């Protein structure tokens, strides 16, 4: 399931994958085939069970036995994927083949490969620019990066260099968009749907057909743009200098199915290639035929995607997962693998345009807790009205969903690891939690988690407290009846108060801005005094205050 906002149905429905064979008319389905054991390099038998408990990293990396694969191949229609971590195969079978499959001595158990149907997603193509929307090289990405304290890390040189981020999604049509032309560094890509090494649009795919005429490969490219884009003056992503591993695991088809076997295969592949951060803007919740996940199953130990995600974390990989967009549906809660223990589960908040308020949770952002009582989401990030690449249009647009909050956090995790290479996944999660801006109820809750991520604060880096140079001289001074601006730079989110007094000491203007970290030095983004018609020529005084610095001085207004 793509975790951008659904607009047609309020509840995403999930089904087993079934297909009538053209030759026989017999219904087929995809199943997981869990095998009994592996053989280690010394020839010893290793009994197997689902999950990593009791299995070493060495054992998890042992391949599935070739003789078992061949035994299964003789019985099923075809084998789709293999999983080393689960010691399992995903295969397509007919009802007549299942009894023979279950009777094989190498087979421990069989379960369904589950997949979803989801409706189309919401998109907002307009880009109404607030006073903060355009800021030097960041362009329309400024708001979402400033709100998460990414810009101070960029200014210190932390842009993802040397970090390797894996993205698991529906494909990545990145080759024709300006966001990716200058700097994108893709070190590996794999199409697990069509079984090739191209994740961008192709016209003759075995399963997805002519991808230029569908939405295949668009969602993943939008997710990728949030992290990897480098289009100075228009849009810059969170981690433009990172290396990227792209796993295409989702087949869009008519109703956009996603199957968990490809997700697991993509995760194992990416971890094997050295991914340090994995982003998954996909999720699973309700199934309406046969086997079903219920809320009670969201315990981190039932869904195979959740078990696999935890296994990746145990191997030292930071796994970031979108919480889901189910808050307005009957389901309400997070989706798998967002329930996995150790993963960073991300909810969605809006962009604080014009700094008028603190970020507010998106109405659709899935709520916690997990079925076993753990607080989820862990943190929230901008996802409502966030700016992403307009893959077909060539520019940028606004879209919404926890799909787009998750890559903000994934990119931040790469910056944190670059700044703190000794950190493990638990260190990253703890840093994000305990530096977060607390929103909603005091303390961690099941709506905002620990709060809104603050990347610079989480990094543990320190810079000197700004002095007078943080507040530059107001301009124009004297003013001839127009606005007067008060440029400043902030290294963290602060409340900035501007007060204007006449010569008698009477306050004639007083307002407060809740400002994010960044540089506010131009007339389109600096705090300002709107000099009204009632202000006469003369000398006035100002006081500009924040938690770190106060600045005062005199002003002149000249009426002609």
XYZ file of C-alpha atoms in Angstrom:
560
model
C 0.000 0.000 0.000
C 1.310 3.415 -0.919
C 0.925 5.604 2.118
C -0.252 8.778 0.464
C -3.790 9.960 1.186
C -6.688 7.941 -0.296
C -9.525 9.998 -1.797
C -12.018 7.475 -3.190
C -12.665 5.006 -0.383
C -12.118 5.539 3.309
C -10.957 1.974 3.908
C -8.190 0.218 1.978
C -9.160 -3.363 1.189
C -6.662 -6.150 0.981
C -6.931 -9.456 -0.904
C -4.947 -12.539 -1.648
C -3.536 -12.524 -5.169
C -5.568 -14.945 -7.268
C -5.463 -15.490 -11.001
C -7.171 -17.841 -13.424
C -4.596 -19.671 -15.494
C -5.302 -19.020 -19.197
C -4.485 -22.606 -20.087
C -6.503 -24.428 -17.454
C -8.975 -21.930 -16.023
C -7.874 -23.132 -12.563
C -7.508 -20.506 -9.861
C -3.972 -19.990 -8.641
C -2.696 -18.143 -5.618
C 0.618 -17.053 -4.165
C 1.796 -18.755 -0.988
C 4.732 -18.626 1.381
C 6.443 -21.997 1.745
C 8.418 -22.161 4.988
C 11.206 -24.720 4.961
C 12.424 -26.914 7.784
C 16.138 -26.258 7.887
C 19.303 -24.920 6.287
C 22.790 -26.353 5.935
C 25.741 -24.320 7.250
C 29.156 -24.125 5.605
C 30.399 -27.054 7.655
C 27.511 -29.204 6.439
C 25.577 -29.130 9.710
C 21.780 -28.987 9.740
C 20.300 -25.782 11.217
C 16.666 -26.203 12.298
C 14.617 -23.169 11.338
C 11.848 -21.004 12.756
C 10.402 -17.666 11.707
C 12.187 -14.616 13.041
C 15.736 -13.909 14.069
C 15.478 -15.046 17.687
C 17.862 -17.952 18.075
C 19.452 -17.385 14.649
C 22.756 -15.620 14.233
C 23.505 -13.158 11.437
C 25.664 -15.857 9.906
C 22.727 -18.290 9.871
C 20.298 -15.696 8.508
C 22.641 -15.118 5.568
C 22.924 -18.790 4.705
C 21.169 -19.437 1.374
C 17.980 -21.425 0.975
C 18.891 -25.023 0.163
C 19.116 -25.694 -3.590
C 17.704 -29.217 -3.190
C 14.653 -27.805 -1.390
C 14.146 -25.197 -4.097
C 14.252 -27.918 -6.745
C 11.809 -30.151 -4.807
C 9.337 -27.285 -4.580
C 9.858 -26.270 -8.200
C 8.697 -29.720 -9.348
C 5.325 -29.209 -7.647
C 4.327 -25.528 -8.099
C 3.460 -23.383 -11.112
C 6.508 -21.201 -10.521
C 8.676 -19.758 -7.746
C 8.437 -15.991 -7.339
C 10.992 -15.074 -4.673
C 13.214 -16.612 -2.005
C 13.903 -15.333 1.506
C 17.103 -16.227 3.347
C 15.914 -14.604 6.579
C 12.671 -16.597 6.690
C 14.142 -19.667 4.959
C 11.100 -19.539 2.715
C 9.940 -19.483 -0.902
C 7.069 -17.569 -2.434
C 5.380 -19.580 -5.163
C 2.294 -19.623 -7.366
C 0.184 -22.755 -6.864
C -3.133 -24.270 -7.896
C -5.510 -25.847 -5.357
C -4.572 -29.281 -6.730
C -0.874 -28.659 -6.103
C -1.183 -27.633 -2.463
C -1.641 -31.143 -0.956
C 1.445 -32.383 -2.787
C 3.355 -29.317 -1.648
C 2.396 -29.847 1.990
C 3.503 -33.479 1.801
C 7.091 -32.567 0.863
C 9.472 -33.468 3.692
C 11.295 -30.135 3.336
C 8.149 -28.053 3.931
C 7.375 -26.989 7.482
C 4.265 -24.897 6.770
C 2.432 -22.878 4.105
C 0.778 -19.482 4.407
C -0.744 -16.966 2.019
C 1.184 -14.182 0.365
C -0.963 -11.197 1.195
C -1.498 -8.094 -0.860
C -3.659 -5.035 -0.943
C -5.922 -3.000 -3.100
C -5.857 0.737 -2.662
C -7.584 3.691 -4.338
C -5.926 6.634 -6.005
C -4.076 9.190 -3.926
C -4.555 12.871 -3.257
C -2.371 15.440 -4.934
C -2.232 19.206 -4.751
C -0.577 20.552 -7.865
C -0.628 24.219 -6.903
C 2.301 25.734 -5.029
C 0.935 28.698 -3.091
C 4.088 30.313 -1.731
C 4.019 31.641 1.802
C 6.532 34.232 2.974
C 8.952 31.396 3.705
C 8.372 29.406 0.532
C 11.330 30.839 -1.398
C 14.678 30.840 0.410
C 17.939 31.016 -1.546
C 18.866 27.657 -3.094
C 16.138 25.667 -1.339
C 13.273 27.178 -3.290
C 9.946 25.478 -2.657
C 11.604 22.890 -0.385
C 12.567 25.535 2.173
C 9.500 25.224 4.371
C 9.720 21.471 4.933
C 13.485 21.522 5.507
C 13.457 24.545 7.811
C 10.578 23.100 9.834
C 12.656 19.973 10.536
C 15.981 21.781 11.261
C 17.693 20.230 8.246
C 19.208 23.467 6.935
C 21.646 24.009 9.851
C 23.038 20.508 9.243
C 23.482 21.299 5.547
C 25.278 24.505 6.495
C 27.698 22.425 8.586
C 28.398 20.152 5.618
C 26.139 17.216 6.488
C 24.276 16.400 3.270
C 24.388 12.583 3.316
C 27.824 12.023 1.787
C 29.028 8.469 2.375
C 25.597 7.288 3.514
C 23.608 4.589 1.692
C 19.793 4.834 1.694
C 17.513 2.110 0.325
C 14.024 3.011 -0.894
C 11.376 0.286 -1.224
C 8.484 1.476 -3.377
C 6.543 1.077 -6.634
C 9.306 2.229 -8.982
C 11.318 5.344 -9.684
C 10.921 7.244 -12.944
C 13.759 9.617 -12.173
C 15.673 9.863 -15.456
C 13.733 12.763 -17.038
C 13.109 15.036 -14.048
C 15.202 18.100 -13.261
C 15.371 17.142 -9.567
C 17.678 14.232 -10.382
C 19.765 15.556 -13.268
C 22.710 17.046 -11.381
C 23.587 14.835 -8.439
C 21.549 11.630 -7.990
C 23.855 8.717 -7.138
C 22.067 5.392 -7.654
C 24.430 2.550 -6.743
C 21.965 -0.317 -7.296
C 18.454 -0.812 -8.613
C 16.233 -3.862 -8.953
C 12.733 -4.412 -10.318
C 11.294 -7.284 -8.257
C 8.003 -7.058 -10.153
C 9.278 -7.621 -13.695
C 12.529 -9.352 -12.689
C 15.025 -6.956 -14.265
C 17.425 -4.208 -13.232
C 15.507 -1.166 -14.504
C 13.204 0.703 -12.119
C 12.207 3.583 -14.427
C 9.503 3.570 -17.124
C 9.622 0.842 -19.771
C 7.032 0.092 -22.439
C 7.114 -3.698 -22.664
C 7.178 -5.037 -19.119
C 6.058 -8.602 -18.469
C 3.712 -7.696 -15.594
C 3.252 -3.938 -15.714
C 2.991 -3.460 -19.480
C 3.537 0.026 -20.883
C 4.564 1.937 -17.778
C 4.612 5.267 -19.602
C 0.816 5.077 -19.728
C 0.241 4.310 -16.044
C 1.151 5.592 -12.582
C 3.726 2.856 -12.127
C 7.066 4.315 -10.942
C 5.626 7.706 -9.932
C 5.073 7.359 -6.179
C 8.585 6.052 -5.600
C 10.110 8.890 -7.606
C 8.199 11.418 -5.511
C 9.436 9.769 -2.308
C 12.973 9.739 -3.717
C 12.801 13.437 -4.613
C 12.184 14.431 -0.988
C 15.538 12.913 -0.060
C 17.724 13.032 -3.177
C 16.695 16.071 -5.249
C 19.325 18.655 -6.120
C 17.887 21.497 -8.184
C 19.444 24.669 -6.702
C 17.159 27.663 -6.688
C 14.075 25.484 -6.996
C 14.251 22.378 -4.786
C 16.853 20.567 -2.655
C 16.242 17.310 -0.811
C 17.200 16.265 2.702
C 20.199 14.109 1.720
C 21.219 14.993 -1.857
C 24.745 13.581 -1.515
C 23.762 10.124 -0.237
C 24.008 6.933 -2.289
C 20.673 5.325 -3.175
C 19.536 1.720 -3.558
C 16.170 1.488 -5.358
C 13.942 -1.561 -4.896
C 10.794 -1.688 -7.024
C 8.492 -4.120 -5.218
C 4.975 -2.921 -5.963
C 2.884 -3.744 -9.019
C 0.333 -1.009 -9.590
C -1.983 -2.857 -12.010
C -5.572 -1.604 -12.029
C -6.010 -1.273 -8.279
C -2.383 -1.039 -7.236
C -1.629 -4.349 -5.505
C 1.356 -4.800 -3.230
C 2.662 -8.176 -2.149
C 4.695 -8.767 0.955
C 7.045 -11.323 -0.586
C 8.551 -8.680 -2.873
C 8.852 -6.288 0.044
C 10.786 -8.874 2.062
C 12.948 -9.722 -0.954
C 13.705 -6.053 -1.556
C 14.643 -5.504 2.078
C 16.997 -8.497 2.189
C 18.617 -7.414 -1.082
C 19.155 -3.833 0.096
C 20.595 -4.861 3.454
C 22.948 -7.225 1.646
C 24.205 -4.248 -0.400
C 25.100 -2.275 2.697
C 22.058 -0.048 3.168
C 22.414 1.984 6.356
C 18.910 3.489 6.180
C 15.802 1.922 4.618
C 12.694 3.954 3.766
C 9.366 2.182 3.299
C 6.315 4.264 2.432
C 4.211 1.098 2.135
C 1.928 -0.694 4.573
C -0.529 -3.510 5.171
C -3.602 -3.750 7.352
C -6.965 -5.312 6.429
C -7.476 -8.439 4.327
C -10.973 -9.450 3.283
C -10.579 -13.049 2.052
C -9.368 -16.042 4.017
C -6.526 -15.229 6.394
C -6.775 -11.760 7.944
C -4.650 -9.380 9.957
C -6.571 -7.953 12.860
C -5.582 -5.117 15.147
C -4.446 -7.753 17.658
C -1.851 -8.860 15.091
C -0.111 -5.463 15.155
C 2.280 -6.642 17.837
C 5.441 -6.585 15.736
C 5.622 -10.383 15.769
C 2.874 -11.489 13.366
C 3.122 -9.742 9.980
C 6.089 -11.035 7.992
C 6.984 -7.519 6.882
C 7.152 -6.438 10.528
C 9.301 -9.400 11.530
C 11.649 -8.731 8.602
C 11.888 -5.033 9.494
C 12.924 -5.869 13.048
C 15.475 -8.344 11.718
C 17.000 -5.555 9.622
C 17.189 -3.291 12.689
C 18.913 -6.069 14.620
C 21.489 -6.165 11.830
C 22.301 -2.477 12.401
C 20.072 -0.891 9.749
C 17.872 2.126 10.518
C 14.417 1.283 9.153
C 11.928 4.133 8.702
C 8.279 3.283 8.004
C 5.254 5.447 7.224
C 2.548 5.083 9.873
C -0.334 4.884 7.380
C -3.313 7.076 6.546
C -6.046 5.208 8.384
C -7.052 7.634 11.158
C -10.248 8.591 9.357
C -11.222 5.014 8.539
C -12.741 2.203 10.571
C -9.258 0.712 10.999
C -7.839 3.928 12.574
C -4.490 2.465 13.623
C -1.021 2.162 12.133
C -0.367 -0.520 9.514
C 2.306 -3.216 9.291
C 5.326 -2.963 9.298
C 4.896 0.274 11.269
C 4.231 -1.906 14.324
C 7.699 -3.470 14.151
C 9.881 -3.155 17.225
C 12.869 -0.872 16.672
C 11.699 0.765 13.452
C 11.083 4.510 13.315
C 7.374 4.939 12.630
C 6.463 8.330 11.178
C 3.184 10.226 11.319
C 2.289 13.267 9.236
C 1.783 16.921 10.147
C 1.127 19.993 8.048
C 3.546 22.666 6.894
C 3.506 25.732 9.156
C 3.026 28.262 6.363
C 3.884 31.805 7.500
C 4.874 30.444 10.953
C 1.363 31.168 12.187
C 1.178 28.079 14.388
C 2.944 24.941 15.459
C 2.515 21.927 13.164
C -0.787 20.061 13.533
C -1.381 16.352 12.934
C -2.906 15.420 9.577
C -6.429 14.130 10.007
C -5.587 10.947 8.115
C -2.309 10.117 9.916
C -2.678 6.693 11.551
C -2.732 6.477 15.327
C -1.189 4.074 17.802
C -0.625 2.238 20.000
C 0.516 -1.172 18.798
C -1.574 -4.137 19.903
C 0.936 -4.876 22.666
C 0.766 -1.317 23.993
C 3.884 0.335 22.553
C 3.619 4.012 21.592
C 3.441 4.589 17.854
C 4.114 6.645 15.852
C 7.564 7.426 17.202
C 7.782 10.891 15.648
C 5.991 13.102 13.148
C 7.304 15.118 10.197
C 5.849 17.270 7.408
C 3.643 15.200 5.129
C 0.481 17.242 4.636
C 0.912 19.538 1.645
C 4.576 18.667 1.281
C 6.379 19.546 -1.966
C 7.530 16.639 -4.171
C 8.673 16.197 -7.760
C 5.887 16.389 -10.337
C 7.289 13.421 -12.233
C 5.155 13.742 -15.355
C 4.923 17.545 -15.327
C 8.621 18.174 -14.819
C 8.366 20.707 -11.996
C 7.122 20.363 -8.401
C 3.758 20.023 -6.675
C 2.216 19.494 -3.269
C 1.041 16.050 -2.161
C -0.015 14.551 1.147
C 0.340 11.397 3.175
C 2.627 9.669 5.624
C 4.358 8.371 2.476
C 6.003 11.775 2.261
C 6.690 12.310 5.966
C 8.694 9.084 6.102
C 11.434 10.087 3.591
C 11.956 13.378 5.429
C 12.894 11.293 8.472
C 14.916 8.785 6.437
C 16.999 11.609 5.001
C 17.485 13.086 8.462
C 18.626 9.680 9.756
C 21.321 9.625 7.068
C 22.517 13.079 8.174
C 22.587 11.958 11.814
C 24.649 8.885 10.933
C 27.018 11.002 8.873
C 27.517 13.314 11.857
C 27.692 10.406 14.340
C 29.098 7.354 12.518
C 29.312 5.366 15.752
C 25.549 5.438 16.290
C 23.377 2.330 15.932
C 19.634 2.246 15.103
C 18.657 2.573 18.767
C 20.880 5.647 19.132
C 19.212 7.267 16.109
C 15.709 6.485 17.357
C 16.490 7.767 20.850
C 18.038 10.967 19.504
C 14.980 11.678 17.354
C 12.572 10.955 20.184
C 14.191 12.974 22.923
C 15.021 16.016 20.815
C 11.561 16.177 19.230
C 9.306 19.209 19.621
C 6.535 17.974 21.911
C 3.106 18.497 20.349
C -0.376 17.564 21.494
C -0.575 16.135 25.013
C 2.467 16.641 27.210
C 4.912 13.797 26.770
C 4.786 10.965 24.211
C 1.328 10.051 22.956
C -0.288 7.889 20.289
C -1.013 10.787 17.920
C 2.319 12.659 17.685
C 4.545 10.064 19.329
C 7.441 11.886 20.952
C 6.801 14.881 18.695
C 8.028 16.719 15.607
C 11.576 15.844 14.531
C 14.283 18.474 15.042
C 17.261 17.282 13.025
C 19.903 19.693 14.305
C 18.881 19.195 17.925
C 18.970 15.403 17.453
C 22.488 15.525 16.000
C 24.114 16.549 19.265
C 26.156 19.147 17.397
C 26.584 22.557 18.938
C 27.308 25.990 17.516
C 28.075 29.179 19.365
C 25.131 31.241 20.540
C 24.366 33.969 18.007
C 25.651 37.424 18.881
C 24.580 40.778 17.514
C 25.505 39.682 14.004
C 22.539 37.298 14.105
C 20.334 40.373 13.818
C 21.288 42.618 10.929
C 20.355 46.254 10.429
C 16.706 46.993 9.642
C 15.970 48.174 6.119
C 15.041 50.504 4.545
C 15.992 53.009 7.223
C 14.711 55.647 6.856
C 11.474 54.247 5.493
C 9.226 56.293 3.234
C 5.908 54.834 4.288
C 6.511 51.240 3.168
C 7.266 48.129 5.234
C 10.450 48.040 7.288
C 12.256 44.676 7.550
C 14.328 43.187 10.374
C 16.719 40.555 8.970
C 18.072 37.823 11.224
C 19.488 34.304 11.280
C 18.445 31.546 13.683
C 20.156 28.246 14.426
C 17.051 26.718 15.989
C 13.286 27.226 16.224
C 12.502 30.301 18.303
C 9.771 32.798 19.058
C 10.838 36.197 17.767
C 9.025 39.279 19.039
C 9.144 42.658 17.335
C 7.972 45.744 19.231
C 7.905 49.316 17.886
C 7.692 52.367 20.211
C 7.244 56.085 19.598
C 9.335 58.733 21.379
C 6.921 58.764 24.326
C 7.494 55.028 24.916
C 4.040 54.010 23.710
C 3.914 50.666 21.947
C 2.504 51.172 18.455
C 3.263 47.716 17.026
C 3.856 44.364 18.677
C 3.791 40.885 17.158
C 5.385 37.450 17.588
C 6.695 35.035 14.938
C 7.205 31.345 15.711
C 10.225 30.944 13.413
C 12.132 27.876 12.290
C 15.910 27.716 11.953
C 17.224 29.471 8.882
C 18.314 32.777 7.399
C 15.659 35.508 7.079
C 17.424 38.363 5.353
C 15.195 39.392 2.467
C 11.981 41.322 2.176
C 9.999 38.196 1.297
C 10.833 36.348 4.530
C 12.198 38.669 7.258
C 10.034 39.875 10.154
C 8.602 43.265 9.255
C 6.765 46.322 10.508
C 3.854 47.230 8.209
C 4.001 51.010 8.545
C 0.395 52.119 8.486
C -1.061 55.411 7.318
C -1.416 56.578 10.912
C 2.354 56.586 11.453
C 3.754 60.106 11.025
C 7.270 61.215 10.115
C 9.673 60.970 13.009
C 12.004 58.795 15.051
C 10.853 55.448 16.424
C 12.514 52.709 18.423
C 12.438 48.944 18.033
C 13.112 45.935 20.224
C 13.658 42.563 18.533
C 13.793 39.684 20.995
C 14.236 35.921 20.985
C 15.311 33.418 23.633
C 18.960 33.890 22.644
C 19.460 37.560 21.682
C 17.858 40.964 22.104
C 18.452 43.775 19.630
C 17.259 47.382 19.889
C 17.782 50.567 17.968
C 16.230 53.605 16.372
C 14.292 53.983 13.125
C 13.246 56.910 10.977
C 10.024 57.289 9.034
C 9.704 60.050 6.450
C 6.327 60.978 5.007
C 6.521 62.895 1.764
